[in-house]
Every structure is written in C-alpha cells, then in structure tokens.
Amino acid sequence: MTNPFPQDFLWGVATAGHQVEGNNVNSDTWFLEHLPGTIFAEPSGDAVDHYHRYREDIALIAGLGFTSYRFSLEWARIEPAEGHFSVAALDHYRHVLEACVELGLTPVVTFHHFTSPLWLLRSGGWEDSRTPELFARYCDRVMAHLGDLIGVACTLNEPNLPYLLRELGIPGGSQESRIGNPMWEAAGQRLGLSADRVASFQFAASEESFNVRLAAHRAGRDAIKARRPELQVGWTLANSDIQAVDGGQEHADRVRREVNERFLEASRGDDFVGVQTYGRTVFGPDGLAPAPAGAATNQMGEEIYPQALEATIREAARIAEIPVIVTENGLATEDDAQRVAYLEAAVDGVASCLADGIDVRGYIAWTAFDNYEWIFGYGPKFGLIAVDLATQQRTPKPSAYWLGRQAQAQLVPTA
Ligand code: BGC
C-alpha cells in the first residue's frame, strides 16, 4: 500500500500542564480539587512532576521516534495575579520549547488547556465579557517571550466539552445545576460569588459562555498572529462521533448541532482545527443508549470504538473547510495490547482520510504519560508511558514503541 502520510506529518504525543506538571497551586482547578464536597476523586498533587522532569521526558519522547510534542502553558503560573506576569515561569516554558527544538520535536503549544488562574474565576471566569481581552493579553505576553520557538499554536482546548458533559449529566454545566451542589456552593462562598456564577472553563456550558469562548479564541488568535502572522493557529475540539439508534435521531441531531457543528462552523477561517476523539456517543429513544451487548469497554465503562476518529475527521473537514490536525486520540485501559489495537485502527482511519485527499496534518496521541485524569484522579491509564507515582520512574509501554515506529516508518499496517 502506498504511504499516504506526507513527510512533514506530525507524529506526536500530548500532555496538558495541570495533568502532568504538579503543584499548579494558583489555578482554579487546584482550588476546586481541595474544596469540601469536591467532585474530583483526588487532588493532583505532584502529578508526574513534569515541571522539573521535562528535559528527560522530552528526550524519552524523541527517543521513541516521535516528531512532535503537544503540551500546554499554565496561565496560572504565567500570570499568577491579574496583570502580574512571571518572567521565571515564561523562562521555564522557553526551556521546555528549547528542549523540543534541540531534540527535533515540533512543539504544538496549547495556550489554555482547561485550567485558568484562580483570580479569573473570581472575576467571572468563562461567563464574563472581560475574559476574552484578558486571555488575549496573556497570549500577547506569551508570544513576546516564546513566540519564535512555537511550532503550532492552539488557543483553547475543547471549548465544546462542557456542552457534551452537560448532556451526560455532569454537575456544573448549567448555572442552575451549580446551585445546591456542595462543591459549587463552597466555591461560591470562598470567592464571594453565588454558586451559579462560578464559571470554570471545564464545566460552564451556558450560552453566555459560548460567546465568551468564541470571542476569547478570536482575540487570542489575533494576538498570536499580530506577533507572528505565519504561525498556524487554531483551537482543538472534543469531537465525539454522535450517532443515533432508532428513536434517537432527533436527540442526536440536537446534540451534534450544539456540541460539534456550531463549533466547527466557528472554526472557518482558522489555519486548522484540532480534532480530539475518543469514541462515539449514541442516543436512543430514552436518551443516551447503552454500549452494545458484549462490546469491549474502556476503564470508564464506555464502548471502545476507534472508528470514531475517521468519522470525526471527515465531519470536521467537511464543516470547517480547513486542514485538520488530530491533536488527541487515545484509550483508557490497563491492557496495553488493547491500546495498540485501538491506535492501529485509528491510524488506519487517518490513512483512509488522507487517501481521499482530506488535508490531515498530524496524529498526536493522548497521552504521553499516565497522568491526572481530572475528576477521575489517577485511576484511568491513558498513557503510552507508565509512571510509578512513588518513584516517578517512567516506563514506555509497547504502544509507545509501536506508535514511535509508525512515526519513523511513516507507514501504516496494511491489514
Ligand atoms: C482532554 C484531556 C483528557 C482527555 C481524556 C480530553 O478531553 O483534552 O485533558 O485527559 O480528553 O479524557
């Protein structure tokens, strides 16, 4: 079979600051993790101490054969108090970028991956009309300090996720669902806000928040482009393959419109859109349909369905009409052979999109290391590299070697 992958295709693994760095103490998420009644299974603590171990981590990733590393900057470290920028934190990220460049990895940099500074939450967070300009100011400072080393820029990570979580019944999405919820009430009390006004990026799914997200993305993109017009800029979306079984069509159409399509339409005019897919969400006559009988499931109990990636790349390319980078795709499992099979099927899906002429520019797996999976804590294992949390010892799994070899060979299995 002819290799459909272009030579400059990005083969990578991804992380996000809060999930790997450790001690992100000025962030809103750290604050939520430590509240009475928190919905987080455990606090993030030291995470995998990537803040200090980034150099050996990046060397490990490069040594496995990858050509790209996607990571995020922590706004809470860079601007720990409103208007006060930390040159030390910016220097830190400059060293991270230098390590990528020295080791031959294209750095794909996310400016905002779920976490914000706590002060932003206090000032109205992701439902406040001032947030886009504050985000743009932060992007400008980052670009002034680091812009020359960034390979690809992602503004916001998964601005559409809360709208999917709301459909799945996770508390905090709608303003009403925060009222009476112990964690949101405790947050409101400490911040001097009513619980319904506590708008963290990961959970707030109101219409106000949609407008704030869109404006922040655009203002951030313009700030980045003002410093480096040729830098490729986009946002990255949570693209579930939304399907219906008999009786669920209307529901599926509504959710697909709300969660996928309007965000893809809003991406038109960007340089690329990041597609992040884990599986499918199926609706039936009674709402969410259960996984088909006998289907293999991941550690969260969801059906393992790697075919979703191909479908969502096609959906994204059709609606957004711009190039696609797969910025996340992966599986939570203790069984790494299952992960290899999943990655293989997903990469086959990418190859088939490329063969049909769809402009896909990279495949970046989630995630480099077993890490802090947000409200689920350290239980789910998405990593291609295992980490012993007691010793911080890293051990690549067979899936890391498998995908690294794909990167080197730029070939996909024909089976
Ligand atoms: C996020 C990651 C997360 C992953 C697995 C995506 O929603 O961007 O931060 O760990 O999915 O759930």
Short mmCIF file of C-alpha atoms in Angstrom, two decimals, residues 25-400:
data_model
loop_
_atom_site.label_atom_id
_atom_site.label_comp_id
_atom_site.label_asym_id
_atom_site.label_seq_id
_atom_site.Cartn_x
_atom_site.Cartn_y
_atom_site.Cartn_z
CA VAL A 25 -1.41 25.96 43.05
CA ASN A 26 -2.63 29.25 41.59
CA SER A 27 -5.13 27.58 39.27
CA ASP A 28 -8.89 27.32 39.58
CA THR A 29 -8.72 23.54 39.24
CA TRP A 30 -6.35 23.16 42.20
CA PHE A 31 -8.85 25.27 44.18
CA LEU A 32 -11.81 23.06 43.14
CA GLU A 33 -9.86 19.87 43.92
CA HIS A 34 -9.42 20.96 47.54
CA LEU A 35 -12.95 22.15 48.32
CA PRO A 36 -15.28 20.33 50.69
CA GLY A 37 -17.68 18.27 48.59
CA THR A 38 -15.30 18.33 45.62
CA ILE A 39 -16.28 16.22 42.62
CA PHE A 40 -12.58 15.48 41.99
CA ALA A 41 -11.71 11.93 43.09
CA GLU A 42 -8.35 13.12 44.49
CA PRO A 43 -6.11 16.19 44.23
CA SER A 44 -3.47 16.47 41.51
CA GLY A 45 -0.55 16.97 43.93
CA ASP A 46 2.85 16.45 42.33
CA ALA A 47 1.26 14.87 39.22
CA VAL A 48 4.19 13.30 37.33
CA ASP A 49 6.47 16.21 38.21
CA HIS A 50 6.91 17.10 34.56
CA TYR A 51 7.61 20.68 35.64
CA HIS A 52 11.02 19.52 36.84
CA ARG A 53 11.50 16.43 34.69
CA TYR A 54 10.55 17.94 31.31
CA ARG A 55 14.01 17.54 29.81
CA GLU A 56 14.29 13.79 30.38
CA ASP A 57 10.61 13.40 29.43
CA ILE A 58 11.11 15.19 26.12
CA ALA A 59 14.27 13.18 25.44
CA LEU A 60 12.29 9.99 26.09
CA ILE A 61 9.55 11.06 23.65
CA ALA A 62 12.10 11.99 20.97
CA GLY A 63 13.99 8.72 21.55
CA LEU A 64 10.82 6.74 20.87
CA GLY A 65 10.70 8.16 17.34
CA PHE A 66 8.04 10.89 17.61
CA THR A 67 8.39 14.09 15.63
CA SER A 68 6.14 16.32 17.70
CA TYR A 69 5.20 17.05 21.30
CA ARG A 70 1.97 18.82 22.25
CA PHE A 71 1.90 20.43 25.67
CA SER A 72 0.14 23.33 27.33
CA LEU A 73 1.20 26.50 29.08
CA GLU A 74 -0.28 27.22 32.51
CA TRP A 75 -1.80 30.68 32.53
CA ALA A 76 -1.95 30.43 36.35
CA ARG A 77 1.86 30.19 36.51
CA ILE A 78 2.49 32.84 33.88
CA GLU A 79 0.01 35.35 35.34
CA PRO A 80 -0.48 34.24 38.96
CA ALA A 81 -2.15 37.54 39.92
CA GLU A 82 -4.11 39.68 37.49
CA GLY A 83 -1.71 41.83 35.48
CA HIS A 84 1.43 40.33 37.12
CA PHE A 85 3.41 38.24 34.69
CA SER A 86 6.10 35.86 35.90
CA VAL A 87 9.25 36.05 33.81
CA ALA A 88 10.53 32.97 35.68
CA ALA A 89 7.51 30.95 34.51
CA LEU A 90 7.89 32.24 30.94
CA ASP A 91 11.59 31.32 31.06
CA HIS A 92 10.65 27.86 32.23
CA TYR A 93 8.46 27.33 29.17
CA ARG A 94 11.21 28.75 26.98
CA HIS A 95 13.49 25.99 28.28
CA VAL A 96 10.79 23.40 27.53
CA LEU A 97 10.49 24.71 23.97
CA GLU A 98 14.27 24.77 23.56
CA ALA A 99 14.43 21.13 24.64
CA CYS A 100 11.83 20.23 21.97
CA VAL A 101 13.67 22.09 19.26
CA GLU A 102 17.08 20.64 20.23
CA LEU A 103 15.65 17.13 20.19
CA GLY A 104 13.90 17.56 16.85
CA LEU A 105 10.29 17.71 18.07
CA THR A 106 7.85 20.26 16.63
CA PRO A 107 6.25 21.90 19.67
CA VAL A 108 2.46 22.11 19.41
CA VAL A 109 1.58 24.57 22.15
CA THR A 110 -1.83 24.90 23.77
CA PHE A 111 -2.31 28.28 25.42
CA HIS A 112 -5.25 27.16 27.55
CA HIS A 113 -5.99 23.55 28.48
CA PHE A 114 -8.99 23.69 30.87
CA THR A 115 -7.22 25.43 33.78
CA SER A 116 -7.28 29.17 34.41
CA PRO A 117 -5.81 31.33 37.16
CA LEU A 118 -8.00 31.38 40.26
CA TRP A 119 -8.27 35.18 40.02
CA LEU A 120 -10.07 34.75 36.69
CA LEU A 121 -12.71 32.55 38.31
CA ARG A 122 -13.23 35.23 40.96
CA SER A 123 -13.74 37.87 38.30
CA GLY A 124 -16.47 35.90 36.50
CA GLY A 125 -14.40 33.33 34.61
CA TRP A 126 -15.71 31.92 31.36
CA GLU A 127 -19.04 33.70 31.53
CA ASP A 128 -17.57 37.19 31.85
CA SER A 129 -17.29 39.54 28.90
CA ARG A 130 -13.86 40.82 30.06
CA THR A 131 -12.26 37.36 29.78
CA PRO A 132 -11.50 37.48 26.02
CA GLU A 133 -9.36 40.60 26.39
CA LEU A 134 -7.58 39.17 29.45
CA PHE A 135 -6.86 35.99 27.52
CA ALA A 136 -5.58 37.99 24.54
CA ARG A 137 -3.25 39.99 26.81
CA TYR A 138 -1.84 36.72 28.19
CA CYS A 139 -1.38 35.35 24.63
CA ASP A 140 0.47 38.51 23.66
CA ARG A 141 2.87 38.20 26.63
CA VAL A 142 3.48 34.56 25.80
CA MET A 143 4.20 35.38 22.16
CA ALA A 144 6.58 38.18 23.09
CA HIS A 145 8.60 35.76 25.24
CA LEU A 146 8.22 32.42 23.45
CA GLY A 147 6.65 33.02 20.08
CA ASP A 148 9.77 32.39 17.99
CA LEU A 149 10.03 28.79 19.23
CA ILE A 150 6.39 27.68 18.90
CA GLY A 151 5.70 25.23 16.06
CA VAL A 152 1.87 25.24 16.03
CA ALA A 153 -0.40 27.25 18.33
CA CYS A 154 -3.68 26.05 19.84
CA THR A 155 -5.69 28.73 21.62
CA LEU A 156 -8.36 26.92 23.68
CA ASN A 157 -8.60 23.20 24.34
CA GLU A 158 -12.07 21.68 23.95
CA PRO A 159 -14.25 24.76 24.43
CA ASN A 160 -17.17 22.50 23.44
CA LEU A 161 -16.58 19.76 26.04
CA PRO A 162 -18.81 21.26 28.77
CA TYR A 163 -21.74 21.20 26.34
CA LEU A 164 -21.24 17.44 25.94
CA LEU A 165 -20.72 16.93 29.69
CA ARG A 166 -23.98 18.78 30.33
CA GLU A 167 -25.75 16.24 28.11
CA LEU A 168 -24.12 13.46 30.11
CA GLY A 169 -25.37 14.94 33.40
CA ILE A 170 -22.03 16.06 34.96
CA PRO A 171 -22.92 18.73 37.60
CA GLY A 172 -21.85 22.30 36.97
CA GLY A 173 -22.62 22.67 33.28
CA SER A 174 -25.74 24.74 33.61
CA GLN A 175 -25.84 27.63 36.06
CA GLU A 176 -28.89 26.07 37.80
CA SER A 177 -27.07 22.78 38.40
CA ARG A 178 -24.40 24.60 40.43
CA ILE A 179 -26.94 25.83 42.93
CA GLY A 180 -27.18 23.45 45.88
CA ASN A 181 -24.21 21.39 44.68
CA PRO A 182 -21.77 21.17 47.62
CA MET A 183 -18.60 21.88 45.63
CA TRP A 184 -20.01 24.83 43.66
CA GLU A 185 -21.63 26.25 46.80
CA ALA A 186 -18.31 26.02 48.67
CA ALA A 187 -16.52 27.61 45.72
CA GLY A 188 -19.04 30.46 45.61
CA GLN A 189 -18.72 31.07 49.32
CA ARG A 190 -14.93 31.35 49.17
CA LEU A 191 -14.97 33.53 46.09
CA GLY A 192 -17.74 35.80 47.29
CA LEU A 193 -20.00 34.82 44.38
CA SER A 194 -23.27 32.97 44.23
CA ALA A 195 -22.71 29.35 43.19
CA ASP A 196 -24.33 29.81 39.78
CA ARG A 197 -21.76 32.49 38.88
CA VAL A 198 -18.73 30.21 39.37
CA ALA A 199 -17.82 29.65 35.73
CA SER A 200 -14.80 27.41 35.27
CA PHE A 201 -13.82 26.57 31.69
CA GLN A 202 -14.20 22.83 32.07
CA PHE A 203 -17.79 22.94 33.29
CA ALA A 204 -19.60 26.14 32.33
CA ALA A 205 -21.95 25.32 29.46
CA SER A 206 -24.20 28.36 29.18
CA GLU A 207 -24.93 30.45 26.09
CA GLU A 208 -23.01 33.34 27.68
CA SER A 209 -20.02 31.06 27.95
CA PHE A 210 -20.27 30.03 24.29
CA ASN A 211 -19.95 33.68 23.28
CA VAL A 212 -17.08 34.30 25.70
CA ARG A 213 -15.19 31.24 24.42
CA LEU A 214 -15.61 32.22 20.81
CA ALA A 215 -14.53 35.80 21.47
CA ALA A 216 -11.54 34.61 23.53
CA HIS A 217 -10.43 32.26 20.78
CA ARG A 218 -10.63 35.01 18.19
CA ALA A 219 -8.93 37.63 20.36
CA GLY A 220 -6.22 35.12 21.32
CA ARG A 221 -5.69 34.14 17.70
CA ASP A 222 -5.37 37.78 16.65
CA ALA A 223 -2.87 38.47 19.44
CA ILE A 224 -0.77 35.47 18.38
CA LYS A 225 -0.94 36.42 14.70
CA ALA A 226 0.00 40.01 15.48
CA ARG A 227 3.38 38.75 16.72
CA ARG A 228 3.86 36.00 14.11
CA PRO A 229 1.44 36.20 11.18
CA GLU A 230 2.67 32.97 9.58
CA LEU A 231 2.24 30.79 12.69
CA GLN A 232 -0.53 28.19 12.28
CA VAL A 233 -3.26 28.91 14.84
CA GLY A 234 -6.43 27.02 15.69
CA TRP A 235 -8.44 25.65 18.59
CA THR A 236 -8.87 22.00 19.49
CA LEU A 237 -12.33 20.45 19.87
CA ALA A 238 -13.78 17.43 21.69
CA ASN A 239 -15.20 15.59 18.70
CA SER A 240 -17.33 12.68 19.76
CA ASP A 241 -18.87 10.70 16.90
CA ILE A 242 -22.51 11.44 17.70
CA GLN A 243 -24.85 8.75 16.43
CA ALA A 244 -28.42 7.56 16.86
CA VAL A 245 -30.21 4.25 17.07
CA ASP A 246 -33.94 4.00 16.30
CA GLY A 247 -35.87 6.69 18.09
CA GLY A 248 -32.81 8.76 18.99
CA GLN A 249 -32.32 10.70 15.78
CA GLU A 250 -33.78 14.00 16.91
CA HIS A 251 -31.86 13.98 20.17
CA ALA A 252 -28.59 13.07 18.40
CA ASP A 253 -29.12 15.82 15.81
CA ARG A 254 -29.68 18.42 18.51
CA VAL A 255 -26.58 17.40 20.49
CA ARG A 256 -24.45 17.15 17.34
CA ARG A 257 -25.51 20.68 16.38
CA GLU A 258 -24.85 22.05 19.87
CA VAL A 259 -21.59 20.23 20.61
CA ASN A 260 -19.91 19.64 17.24
CA GLU A 261 -21.33 21.57 14.32
CA ARG A 262 -21.59 25.13 15.65
CA PHE A 263 -18.00 24.93 16.94
CA LEU A 264 -16.76 23.56 13.62
CA GLU A 265 -18.59 26.32 11.77
CA ALA A 266 -16.94 28.85 14.07
CA SER A 267 -13.53 27.39 13.15
CA ARG A 268 -13.84 28.50 9.50
CA GLY A 269 -11.08 30.94 8.67
CA ASP A 270 -8.63 29.45 11.19
CA ASP A 271 -5.44 27.78 9.93
CA PHE A 272 -6.52 24.34 11.19
CA VAL A 273 -8.87 22.70 13.62
CA GLY A 274 -7.64 20.22 16.23
CA VAL A 275 -9.77 17.07 16.30
CA GLN A 276 -9.84 15.18 19.61
CA THR A 277 -11.77 11.96 19.54
CA TYR A 278 -12.11 9.08 21.97
CA GLY A 279 -15.27 7.27 20.85
CA ARG A 280 -18.91 7.63 19.98
CA THR A 281 -21.95 8.94 21.85
CA VAL A 282 -25.12 7.15 20.83
CA PHE A 283 -28.67 8.35 21.51
CA GLY A 284 -31.78 6.15 21.57
CA PRO A 285 -35.43 6.74 22.46
CA ASP A 286 -34.58 7.14 26.17
CA GLY A 287 -31.57 9.41 25.81
CA LEU A 288 -28.04 8.01 25.95
CA ALA A 289 -28.02 4.46 24.60
CA PRO A 290 -26.01 1.83 26.47
CA ALA A 291 -22.95 0.24 24.81
CA PRO A 292 -23.97 -2.66 22.53
CA ALA A 293 -24.14 -6.00 24.37
CA GLY A 294 -20.75 -7.68 24.53
CA ALA A 295 -18.83 -4.57 23.40
CA ALA A 296 -15.37 -4.16 24.93
CA THR A 297 -15.26 -1.13 27.23
CA ASN A 298 -12.57 1.26 28.47
CA GLN A 299 -11.73 1.98 32.11
CA MET A 300 -14.61 4.47 32.28
CA GLY A 301 -17.09 1.84 31.11
CA GLU A 302 -17.53 3.36 27.65
CA GLU A 303 -17.50 1.33 24.46
CA ILE A 304 -14.11 1.06 22.74
CA TYR A 305 -14.77 2.46 19.27
CA PRO A 306 -11.64 3.62 17.40
CA GLN A 307 -13.59 4.08 14.14
CA ALA A 308 -14.89 7.33 15.63
CA LEU A 309 -11.71 9.14 14.65
CA GLU A 310 -12.16 8.70 10.91
CA ALA A 311 -15.80 9.83 11.13
CA THR A 312 -14.96 12.93 13.13
CA ILE A 313 -12.05 13.94 10.87
CA ARG A 314 -14.42 13.74 7.92
CA GLU A 315 -17.07 15.74 9.77
CA ALA A 316 -14.54 18.40 10.79
CA ALA A 317 -13.03 18.76 7.31
CA ARG A 318 -16.49 18.95 5.70
CA ILE A 319 -17.89 21.58 8.05
CA ALA A 320 -14.84 23.67 8.98
CA GLU A 321 -13.36 23.52 5.46
CA ILE A 322 -9.81 23.90 6.81
CA PRO A 323 -6.92 21.47 7.49
CA VAL A 324 -7.22 19.06 10.42
CA ILE A 325 -4.65 18.04 13.00
CA VAL A 326 -5.58 15.14 15.25
CA THR A 327 -4.42 16.72 18.49
CA GLU A 328 -5.74 13.95 20.79
CA ASN A 329 -6.87 10.35 20.41
CA GLY A 330 -6.43 7.56 22.90
CA LEU A 331 -7.81 4.92 25.22
CA ALA A 332 -8.00 4.46 28.99
CA THR A 333 -7.03 0.86 29.64
CA GLU A 334 -4.74 -1.24 31.81
CA ASP A 335 -4.36 -3.59 28.83
CA ASP A 336 -1.78 -2.06 26.54
CA ALA A 337 -2.38 -4.64 23.79
CA GLN A 338 -5.90 -3.20 23.61
CA ARG A 339 -4.35 0.26 23.21
CA VAL A 340 -2.10 -0.89 20.36
CA ALA A 341 -5.11 -2.34 18.55
CA TYR A 342 -7.04 0.90 19.14
CA LEU A 343 -4.21 3.12 17.85
CA GLU A 344 -3.72 0.87 14.84
CA ALA A 345 -7.40 1.13 13.87
CA ALA A 346 -7.43 4.88 14.48
CA VAL A 347 -4.27 5.47 12.40
CA ASP A 348 -5.82 3.37 9.62
CA GLY A 349 -8.76 5.77 9.71
CA VAL A 350 -6.39 8.73 9.32
CA ALA A 351 -4.73 6.99 6.36
CA SER A 352 -8.06 6.49 4.69
CA CYS A 353 -8.91 10.19 5.09
CA LEU A 354 -5.54 11.14 3.58
CA ALA A 355 -6.06 8.71 0.72
CA ASP A 356 -9.34 10.53 -0.01
CA GLY A 357 -7.50 13.83 -0.22
CA ILE A 358 -8.50 15.24 3.19
CA ASP A 359 -5.80 17.58 4.50
CA VAL A 360 -4.80 15.93 7.80
CA ARG A 361 -1.51 17.29 9.11
CA GLY A 362 -0.80 15.26 12.20
CA TYR A 363 -1.72 12.47 14.56
CA ILE A 364 -0.96 13.24 18.20
CA ALA A 365 -1.93 10.55 20.68
CA TRP A 366 -3.35 11.19 24.12
CA THR A 367 -1.25 10.85 26.17
CA ALA A 368 2.48 10.66 26.72
CA PHE A 369 2.30 9.62 30.39
CA ASP A 370 -0.25 8.05 32.69
CA ASN A 371 -1.41 11.20 34.44
CA TYR A 372 -4.07 13.13 36.36
CA GLU A 373 -7.38 12.47 34.62
CA TRP A 374 -9.28 15.44 36.09
CA ILE A 375 -12.32 14.43 38.18
CA PHE A 376 -11.32 10.76 37.87
CA GLY A 377 -7.92 11.31 39.51
CA TYR A 378 -5.04 8.94 38.77
CA GLY A 379 -7.19 5.83 38.10
CA PRO A 380 -7.60 5.89 34.30
CA LYS A 381 -4.48 4.94 32.36
CA PHE A 382 -4.35 6.78 29.04
CA GLY A 383 -0.54 6.85 28.90
CA LEU A 384 1.78 5.33 26.33
CA ILE A 385 4.41 5.61 29.05
CA ALA A 386 3.70 4.27 32.55
CA VAL A 387 4.74 6.30 35.59
CA ASP A 388 5.33 4.91 39.06
CA LEU A 389 3.94 7.75 41.17
CA ALA A 390 6.04 6.77 44.19
CA THR A 391 9.37 6.94 42.37
CA GLN A 392 8.43 8.96 39.26
CA GLN A 393 10.08 6.20 37.22
CA ARG A 394 8.93 6.26 33.55
CA THR A 395 8.47 3.01 31.59
CA PRO A 396 7.37 3.10 27.94
CA LYS A 397 4.63 0.60 27.11
CA PRO A 398 4.56 -1.45 23.87
CA SER A 399 2.09 1.12 22.46
CA ALA A 400 4.74 3.86 22.78
#
